[in-house]
mmCIF file of C-alpha atoms and ligand atoms in Angstrom:
data_model
loop_
_atom_site.group_PDB
_atom_site.id
_atom_site.type_symbol
_atom_site.label_atom_id
_atom_site.label_comp_id
_atom_site.label_asym_id
_atom_site.label_seq_id
_atom_site.Cartn_x
_atom_site.Cartn_y
_atom_site.Cartn_z
ATOM 1 C CA MET A 1 0.000 0.000 0.000
ATOM 2 C CA GLU A 2 1.246 3.470 -0.834
ATOM 3 C CA LEU A 3 1.126 6.465 1.419
ATOM 4 C CA PRO A 4 -1.030 9.406 0.388
ATOM 5 C CA PRO A 5 0.770 12.688 -0.427
ATOM 6 C CA ARG A 6 2.645 14.351 2.424
ATOM 7 C CA PRO A 7 0.307 15.489 5.210
ATOM 8 C CA LYS A 8 -0.525 19.096 6.044
ATOM 9 C CA LEU A 9 -0.058 20.793 9.397
ATOM 10 C CA PHE A 10 -3.062 22.098 11.282
ATOM 11 C CA ASP A 11 -3.734 23.479 14.720
ATOM 12 C CA PHE A 12 -4.895 20.872 17.219
ATOM 13 C CA HIS A 13 -5.646 22.092 20.770
ATOM 14 C CA GLY A 14 -3.046 24.811 20.221
ATOM 15 C CA VAL A 15 -0.371 22.391 18.911
ATOM 16 C CA SER A 16 0.625 21.928 15.245
ATOM 17 C CA MET A 17 -0.125 18.373 14.186
ATOM 18 C CA THR A 18 -0.869 16.148 11.207
ATOM 19 C CA ASN A 19 -3.666 13.631 10.937
ATOM 20 C CA TYR A 20 -1.191 10.749 11.445
ATOM 21 C CA PHE A 21 -1.101 11.703 15.129
ATOM 22 C CA THR A 22 -4.620 12.990 15.730
ATOM 23 C CA GLY A 23 -6.701 10.539 13.682
ATOM 24 C CA ASN A 24 -7.100 8.093 16.551
ATOM 25 C CA TRP A 25 -7.568 10.753 19.205
ATOM 26 C CA ASP A 26 -10.435 9.321 21.256
ATOM 27 C CA ASN A 27 -8.659 5.996 21.588
ATOM 28 C CA VAL A 28 -5.413 7.752 22.487
ATOM 29 C CA GLN A 29 -7.048 9.877 25.168
ATOM 30 C CA ASN A 30 -8.875 6.846 26.586
ATOM 31 C CA PHE A 31 -5.755 4.680 26.513
ATOM 32 C CA GLN A 32 -5.467 2.527 29.637
ATOM 33 C CA ALA A 33 -1.933 2.582 30.978
ATOM 34 C CA ARG A 34 -0.690 -0.220 33.234
ATOM 35 C CA PRO A 35 1.277 0.611 36.381
ATOM 36 C CA ASP A 36 4.482 -0.980 35.095
ATOM 37 C CA ASP A 37 4.343 0.705 31.669
ATOM 38 C CA ILE A 38 7.403 2.770 30.851
ATOM 39 C CA LEU A 39 6.803 5.798 28.704
ATOM 40 C CA ILE A 40 9.542 7.307 26.551
ATOM 41 C CA ALA A 41 8.512 10.881 25.849
ATOM 42 C CA THR A 42 10.422 13.211 23.560
ATOM 43 C CA TYR A 43 10.156 16.009 21.078
ATOM 44 C CA PRO A 44 10.848 14.374 17.688
ATOM 45 C CA LYS A 45 14.551 13.846 16.923
ATOM 46 C CA ALA A 46 15.793 14.202 20.498
ATOM 47 C CA GLY A 47 17.099 10.651 20.843
ATOM 48 C CA THR A 48 13.884 8.645 21.161
ATOM 49 C CA THR A 49 15.186 5.607 19.319
ATOM 50 C CA TRP A 50 18.428 5.597 21.261
ATOM 51 C CA VAL A 51 16.674 5.515 24.638
ATOM 52 C CA SER A 52 14.069 3.068 23.311
ATOM 53 C CA TYR A 53 16.794 0.661 22.291
ATOM 54 C CA ILE A 54 18.616 1.070 25.598
ATOM 55 C CA LEU A 55 15.423 0.217 27.498
ATOM 56 C CA ASP A 56 14.680 -2.685 25.194
ATOM 57 C CA LEU A 57 18.125 -4.166 25.852
ATOM 58 C CA LEU A 58 17.921 -3.530 29.586
ATOM 59 C CA TYR A 59 14.570 -5.293 29.919
ATOM 60 C CA PHE A 60 14.658 -7.927 27.232
ATOM 61 C CA GLY A 61 18.330 -8.560 26.424
ATOM 62 C CA GLN A 62 19.971 -8.847 23.029
ATOM 63 C CA THR A 63 19.044 -12.354 22.083
ATOM 64 C CA ALA A 64 15.437 -13.091 23.018
ATOM 65 C CA PRO A 65 14.077 -14.385 19.679
ATOM 66 C CA GLU A 66 10.754 -12.553 20.030
ATOM 67 C CA ARG A 67 12.707 -9.308 20.244
ATOM 68 C CA GLN A 68 14.277 -9.769 16.791
ATOM 69 C CA ARG A 69 11.977 -7.135 15.368
ATOM 70 C CA PRO A 70 12.494 -3.496 14.421
ATOM 71 C CA ILE A 71 12.594 -1.082 17.317
ATOM 72 C CA PHE A 72 9.535 0.801 16.036
ATOM 73 C CA GLU A 73 7.520 -2.403 16.450
ATOM 74 C CA LYS A 74 8.969 -3.328 19.836
ATOM 75 C CA VAL A 75 8.363 0.109 21.301
ATOM 76 C CA PRO A 76 4.959 1.072 19.867
ATOM 77 C CA PHE A 77 4.186 4.690 19.097
ATOM 78 C CA LEU A 78 1.092 5.534 21.137
ATOM 79 C CA GLU A 79 -0.569 8.195 18.987
ATOM 80 C CA LEU A 80 0.457 6.862 15.556
ATOM 81 C CA LEU A 81 -2.262 6.144 13.017
ATOM 82 C CA ILE A 82 -0.736 5.644 9.607
ATOM 83 C CA PRO A 83 -1.590 3.451 6.615
ATOM 84 C CA LEU A 84 0.702 0.366 6.479
ATOM 85 C CA TYR A 85 0.679 -0.181 10.241
ATOM 86 C CA PRO A 86 -1.895 -1.059 12.877
ATOM 87 C CA PRO A 87 -2.710 1.884 15.170
ATOM 88 C CA GLY A 88 -0.267 2.358 18.071
ATOM 89 C CA VAL A 89 -3.043 1.996 20.660
ATOM 90 C CA GLU A 90 -4.165 -1.312 19.185
ATOM 91 C CA VAL A 91 -0.624 -2.724 19.162
ATOM 92 C CA LEU A 92 -0.190 -1.659 22.778
ATOM 93 C CA ASN A 93 -3.509 -3.118 23.891
ATOM 94 C CA ASN A 94 -2.476 -6.458 22.403
ATOM 95 C CA LEU A 95 0.972 -6.525 24.013
ATOM 96 C CA THR A 96 1.377 -9.302 26.526
ATOM 97 C CA THR A 97 5.045 -8.782 27.435
ATOM 98 C CA SER A 98 5.811 -6.511 30.330
ATOM 99 C CA PRO A 99 6.819 -3.926 30.974
ATOM 100 C CA ARG A 100 5.372 -2.303 27.901
ATOM 101 C CA LEU A 101 7.802 0.243 26.498
ATOM 102 C CA ILE A 102 5.739 3.034 24.946
ATOM 103 C CA LYS A 103 6.859 5.883 22.731
ATOM 104 C CA THR A 104 5.132 9.253 22.572
ATOM 105 C CA HIS A 105 5.914 12.693 21.214
ATOM 106 C CA LEU A 106 2.907 14.311 22.849
ATOM 107 C CA PRO A 107 3.420 17.557 24.730
ATOM 108 C CA VAL A 108 2.815 17.089 28.434
ATOM 109 C CA GLN A 109 -0.645 18.675 28.446
ATOM 110 C CA LEU A 110 -1.949 16.194 25.840
ATOM 111 C CA LEU A 111 -0.739 13.000 27.521
ATOM 112 C CA PRO A 112 -3.632 10.606 28.273
ATOM 113 C CA LYS A 113 -4.537 10.949 31.962
ATOM 114 C CA SER A 114 -4.216 7.253 32.635
ATOM 115 C CA PHE A 115 -0.400 7.567 32.696
ATOM 116 C CA TRP A 116 -0.704 9.967 35.632
ATOM 117 C CA GLU A 117 -3.390 7.908 37.356
ATOM 118 C CA GLN A 118 -1.268 4.763 37.122
ATOM 119 C CA ASN A 119 1.825 6.695 38.214
ATOM 120 C CA CYS A 120 3.892 5.207 35.358
ATOM 121 C CA ARG A 121 7.584 5.845 35.039
ATOM 122 C CA ILE A 122 8.355 8.339 32.298
ATOM 123 C CA VAL A 123 11.744 8.889 30.665
ATOM 124 C CA TYR A 124 11.868 12.236 28.886
ATOM 125 C CA VAL A 125 14.783 13.027 26.575
ATOM 126 C CA ALA A 126 15.559 16.574 25.487
ATOM 127 C CA ARG A 127 18.073 17.787 22.911
ATOM 128 C CA ASN A 128 19.418 21.281 22.356
ATOM 129 C CA ALA A 129 17.241 23.321 20.009
ATOM 130 C CA LYS A 130 19.789 23.891 17.264
ATOM 131 C CA ASP A 131 20.804 20.259 16.770
ATOM 132 C CA ASN A 132 17.196 19.206 17.243
ATOM 133 C CA ALA A 133 16.118 21.546 14.427
ATOM 134 C CA VAL A 134 18.840 20.280 12.064
ATOM 135 C CA SER A 135 17.997 16.655 12.746
ATOM 136 C CA TYR A 136 14.278 17.366 12.237
ATOM 137 C CA PHE A 137 14.990 19.082 8.919
ATOM 138 C CA HIS A 138 16.832 16.063 7.500
ATOM 139 C CA PHE A 139 14.174 13.737 8.884
ATOM 140 C CA ASP A 140 11.393 15.668 7.167
ATOM 141 C CA ARG A 141 13.332 15.555 3.891
ATOM 142 C CA MET A 142 13.479 11.763 3.910
ATOM 143 C CA ASN A 143 10.154 10.878 5.524
ATOM 144 C CA GLN A 144 7.081 10.845 3.274
ATOM 145 C CA ALA A 145 4.832 10.863 6.319
ATOM 146 C CA GLU A 146 6.033 14.338 7.303
ATOM 147 C CA PRO A 147 4.997 17.695 5.841
ATOM 148 C CA GLU A 148 7.206 19.090 3.075
ATOM 149 C CA PRO A 149 10.197 20.680 4.871
ATOM 150 C CA GLY A 150 10.953 23.400 2.273
ATOM 151 C CA ASP A 151 14.424 24.918 2.348
ATOM 152 C CA TRP A 152 16.525 25.153 5.506
ATOM 153 C CA ASN A 153 15.934 28.839 6.067
ATOM 154 C CA ASN A 154 12.157 28.472 5.910
ATOM 155 C CA PHE A 155 12.265 25.360 8.026
ATOM 156 C CA LEU A 156 14.271 27.133 10.712
ATOM 157 C CA GLN A 157 11.789 29.988 10.766
ATOM 158 C CA ARG A 158 8.944 27.486 11.160
ATOM 159 C CA PHE A 159 10.849 25.776 13.985
ATOM 160 C CA MET A 160 11.170 29.126 15.771
ATOM 161 C CA ASP A 161 7.470 29.777 15.198
ATOM 162 C CA GLY A 162 6.565 26.393 16.690
ATOM 163 C CA LYS A 163 4.908 25.316 13.439
ATOM 164 C CA MET A 164 6.304 21.785 13.499
ATOM 165 C CA VAL A 165 4.622 18.425 13.963
ATOM 166 C CA PHE A 166 4.125 18.133 17.769
ATOM 167 C CA GLY A 167 4.293 21.874 18.065
ATOM 168 C CA SER A 168 6.840 24.189 19.573
ATOM 169 C CA TRP A 169 10.142 22.705 20.760
ATOM 170 C CA TYR A 170 10.273 25.491 23.366
ATOM 171 C CA ASP A 171 6.864 24.602 24.826
ATOM 172 C CA HIS A 172 7.567 20.865 24.705
ATOM 173 C CA VAL A 173 10.874 20.830 26.579
ATOM 174 C CA THR A 174 9.773 23.418 29.131
ATOM 175 C CA GLY A 175 6.337 21.841 29.633
ATOM 176 C CA TRP A 176 7.845 18.478 30.548
ATOM 177 C CA TRP A 177 10.565 20.191 32.612
ATOM 178 C CA GLU A 178 7.983 22.013 34.733
ATOM 179 C CA LYS A 179 6.013 18.799 35.221
ATOM 180 C CA LYS A 180 9.150 17.018 36.367
ATOM 181 C CA GLN A 181 9.587 19.538 39.208
ATOM 182 C CA THR A 182 6.498 18.180 40.952
ATOM 183 C CA HIS A 183 6.340 14.636 39.651
ATOM 184 C CA SER A 184 8.971 12.200 40.897
ATOM 185 C CA LYS A 185 8.302 9.508 38.293
ATOM 186 C CA ILE A 186 9.827 11.567 35.448
ATOM 187 C CA LEU A 187 13.501 11.172 34.602
ATOM 188 C CA TYR A 188 14.626 14.090 32.442
ATOM 189 C CA LEU A 189 17.626 13.127 30.315
ATOM 190 C CA PHE A 190 19.644 15.227 27.902
ATOM 191 C CA TYR A 191 20.894 13.912 24.563
ATOM 192 C CA GLU A 192 24.143 15.844 25.071
ATOM 193 C CA ASP A 193 24.798 14.084 28.399
ATOM 194 C CA MET A 194 24.204 10.734 26.756
ATOM 195 C CA VAL A 195 26.735 11.497 24.036
ATOM 196 C CA GLU A 196 29.231 12.800 26.597
ATOM 197 C CA ASP A 197 29.029 9.774 28.878
ATOM 198 C CA THR A 198 26.612 7.028 27.900
ATOM 199 C CA GLY A 199 27.671 4.812 30.806
ATOM 200 C CA ARG A 200 26.901 7.494 33.384
ATOM 201 C CA GLU A 201 23.442 8.161 31.919
ATOM 202 C CA LEU A 202 22.821 4.420 31.753
ATOM 203 C CA ASP A 203 23.503 4.284 35.497
ATOM 204 C CA ARG A 204 20.994 7.094 36.074
ATOM 205 C CA LEU A 205 18.418 5.261 33.998
ATOM 206 C CA CYS A 206 18.945 2.001 35.873
ATOM 207 C CA SER A 207 18.669 3.648 39.245
ATOM 208 C CA PHE A 208 15.448 5.437 38.168
ATOM 209 C CA LEU A 209 13.998 2.156 36.897
ATOM 210 C CA GLY A 210 15.143 0.165 39.920
ATOM 211 C CA LEU A 211 17.307 -2.114 37.779
ATOM 212 C CA SER A 212 20.692 -3.428 38.854
ATOM 213 C CA PRO A 213 22.355 -5.108 35.878
ATOM 214 C CA SER A 214 25.806 -6.595 36.368
ATOM 215 C CA ALA A 215 28.809 -4.598 35.164
ATOM 216 C CA GLU A 216 29.095 -7.052 32.305
ATOM 217 C CA GLU A 217 25.463 -6.616 31.250
ATOM 218 C CA LYS A 218 25.765 -2.870 31.465
ATOM 219 C CA GLU A 219 28.841 -2.926 29.294
ATOM 220 C CA ARG A 220 27.011 -5.090 26.758
ATOM 221 C CA VAL A 221 24.174 -2.591 26.581
ATOM 222 C CA ARG A 222 26.550 0.381 26.378
ATOM 223 C CA GLY A 223 28.458 -1.291 23.555
ATOM 224 C CA GLY A 224 25.299 -2.240 21.641
ATOM 225 C CA VAL A 225 23.872 1.277 21.646
ATOM 226 C CA GLN A 226 26.898 3.140 20.325
ATOM 227 C CA PHE A 227 26.012 5.187 17.271
ATOM 228 C CA ASP A 228 28.139 3.219 14.775
ATOM 229 C CA ILE A 229 26.831 -0.112 16.033
ATOM 230 C CA MET A 230 23.191 0.984 16.034
ATOM 231 C CA LYS A 231 23.576 2.522 12.586
ATOM 232 C CA LYS A 232 24.526 -0.905 11.221
ATOM 233 C CA ASN A 233 21.823 -2.743 13.162
ATOM 234 C CA SER A 234 18.775 -3.215 10.915
ATOM 235 C CA MET A 235 16.583 -3.754 13.989
ATOM 236 C CA ALA A 236 17.558 -0.337 15.354
ATOM 237 C CA ASN A 237 18.288 1.873 12.328
ATOM 238 C CA TYR A 238 14.820 2.088 10.714
ATOM 239 C CA SER A 239 16.160 0.693 7.415
ATOM 240 C CA THR A 240 13.117 -1.585 7.191
ATOM 241 C CA ASN A 241 10.672 1.327 7.458
ATOM 242 C CA PRO A 242 8.909 1.887 4.124
ATOM 243 C CA VAL A 243 8.073 5.584 4.538
ATOM 244 C CA MET A 244 11.710 6.648 4.769
ATOM 245 C CA ASP A 245 14.076 7.215 1.859
ATOM 246 C CA PHE A 246 17.624 6.635 3.074
ATOM 247 C CA LYS A 247 18.991 7.813 -0.273
ATOM 248 C CA ILE A 248 17.900 11.297 0.769
ATOM 249 C CA SER A 249 19.169 11.010 4.359
ATOM 250 C CA PRO A 250 19.652 8.040 6.711
ATOM 251 C CA PHE A 251 17.665 7.828 9.944
ATOM 252 C CA MET A 252 20.881 7.358 11.929
ATOM 253 C CA ARG A 253 22.427 10.433 10.365
ATOM 254 C CA LYS A 254 25.339 11.810 12.406
ATOM 255 C CA GLY A 255 24.549 11.345 16.081
ATOM 256 C CA LYS A 256 26.608 14.370 17.096
ATOM 257 C CA VAL A 257 26.372 17.357 19.383
ATOM 258 C CA GLY A 258 27.163 20.579 17.499
ATOM 259 C CA ASP A 259 26.308 19.524 13.950
ATOM 260 C CA TRP A 260 24.187 22.694 13.848
ATOM 261 C CA LYS A 261 27.405 24.590 13.119
ATOM 262 C CA ASN A 262 27.442 22.961 9.678
ATOM 263 C CA HIS A 263 23.946 24.279 8.928
ATOM 264 C CA PHE A 264 23.354 27.616 10.629
ATOM 265 C CA THR A 265 24.859 30.711 9.035
ATOM 266 C CA VAL A 266 26.265 33.259 11.485
ATOM 267 C CA ALA A 267 23.217 35.466 10.875
ATOM 268 C CA GLN A 268 20.797 32.570 11.444
ATOM 269 C CA SER A 269 22.582 31.615 14.640
ATOM 270 C CA GLU A 270 22.488 35.157 16.027
ATOM 271 C CA GLN A 271 18.832 35.611 15.204
ATOM 272 C CA PHE A 272 18.031 32.199 16.686
ATOM 273 C CA ASP A 273 19.929 32.973 19.913
ATOM 274 C CA GLU A 274 18.190 36.277 20.365
ATOM 275 C CA ASP A 275 14.767 34.724 19.872
ATOM 276 C CA TYR A 276 15.730 31.772 22.115
ATOM 277 C CA LYS A 277 16.593 34.073 25.018
ATOM 278 C CA LYS A 278 13.146 35.620 24.898
ATOM 279 C CA LYS A 279 11.293 32.330 24.587
ATOM 280 C CA MET A 280 13.294 30.626 27.350
ATOM 281 C CA GLU A 281 13.673 33.535 29.788
ATOM 282 C CA ASN A 282 11.221 32.117 32.339
ATOM 283 C CA THR A 283 12.766 28.677 32.703
ATOM 284 C CA GLN A 284 15.768 27.318 34.582
ATOM 285 C CA LEU A 285 16.185 24.663 31.886
ATOM 286 C CA ARG A 286 19.673 24.846 30.344
ATOM 287 C CA PHE A 287 21.161 22.989 27.383
ATOM 288 C CA HIS A 288 24.662 22.404 26.063
ATOM 289 C CA THR A 289 25.061 23.165 22.366
ATOM 290 C CA THR A 290 28.610 21.798 22.292
ATOM 291 C CA ILE A 291 30.485 19.301 24.453
HETATM 292 P P1 A3P B 1 20.927 13.132 13.904
HETATM 293 O O1 A3P B 1 19.907 13.370 12.835
HETATM 294 O O2 A3P B 1 21.485 14.415 14.447
HETATM 295 O O3 A3P B 1 21.998 12.182 13.508
HETATM 296 P P2 A3P B 1 14.851 10.202 17.283
HETATM 297 O O4 A3P B 1 15.137 8.798 17.591
HETATM 298 O O5 A3P B 1 14.217 10.968 18.402
HETATM 299 O O6 A3P B 1 14.130 10.353 15.991
HETATM 300 O O7 A3P B 1 16.257 10.943 17.122
HETATM 301 C C1 A3P B 1 17.097 10.674 16.039
HETATM 302 C C2 A3P B 1 18.428 11.338 16.287
HETATM 303 O O8 A3P B 1 19.115 10.595 17.320
HETATM 304 C C3 A3P B 1 19.322 11.299 15.043
HETATM 305 O O9 A3P B 1 20.155 12.467 15.144
HETATM 306 C C4 A3P B 1 20.091 10.009 15.293
HETATM 307 O O10 A3P B 1 21.276 9.889 14.556
HETATM 308 C C5 A3P B 1 20.355 10.161 16.794
HETATM 309 N N1 A3P B 1 20.749 8.889 17.420
HETATM 310 C C6 A3P B 1 20.108 7.699 17.360
HETATM 311 N N2 A3P B 1 20.823 6.746 17.991
HETATM 312 C C7 A3P B 1 21.939 7.345 18.458
HETATM 313 C C8 A3P B 1 23.084 6.882 19.175
HETATM 314 N N3 A3P B 1 23.227 5.610 19.508
HETATM 315 N N4 A3P B 1 24.041 7.786 19.489
HETATM 316 C C9 A3P B 1 23.920 9.084 19.140
HETATM 317 N N5 A3P B 1 22.861 9.576 18.444
HETATM 318 C C10 A3P B 1 21.885 8.716 18.109
#
């Protein structure tokens, strides 16, 4: 089956969305979380797949035969409703393994209430705005299920205006950050910290999840989730996903902190920084844009 033409953005409860993420809305909002569910929440392109794969290895190991499936099937995408695949909610409802690892890009205010009622553990991953924007641009170029990205300059302007699928980066990262201040079941990770010291962040994850893998197991996970290894792993690199054209750009593209310097002109960077200061002036949330 072929995908229809690229979707259009529209306003949905104050957040830019496409119908691939709103089409199943009643079922998403009524989704019944289970207490041991683990939710991986991110703004798109912040390191979702990386953390998903880490959790998959921590809970299910490298070799379990039933886990020899692509990561986007093992960690279902809650709000997804796209031709070619069963709806995320349906896949999740039929999952018998536990814990269920669940992916979402929803901003905090749109998360189904059941996750709060069941007090589920939530791992949020945030990535600095500039690298996040660059990664999103290349993703939208290669993914037929995303709106047309246009040229880089226009895309960047749209990013600053919050007119992206799943809305404003600024609102997303700060919304989840504020929630984390009062909710102890949210672990807020940074992509930059994971690149800087994956082992340290793995320790933080394990302690949040109440897991105590042996040093050997931890090392196996750390080794298996390195960028170059994951890029070659067809179960982790999205190469089996039919909506993506890797000839335009691979899913596992660069995996770096600071790649924005290869995309932003000096003028773009200055304008972005100035706008960023205004948008982020009321939050304590701080990012590294280089390491
Ligand atoms: P780049 O486009 O900058 O390379 P998501 O999974 O949220 O869609 O995020 C994708 C981004 O995470 C891509 O960024 C991808 O390369 C990066 N990524 C995925 N696995 C990674 C890993 N093991 N190490 C570093 N970056 C990784």
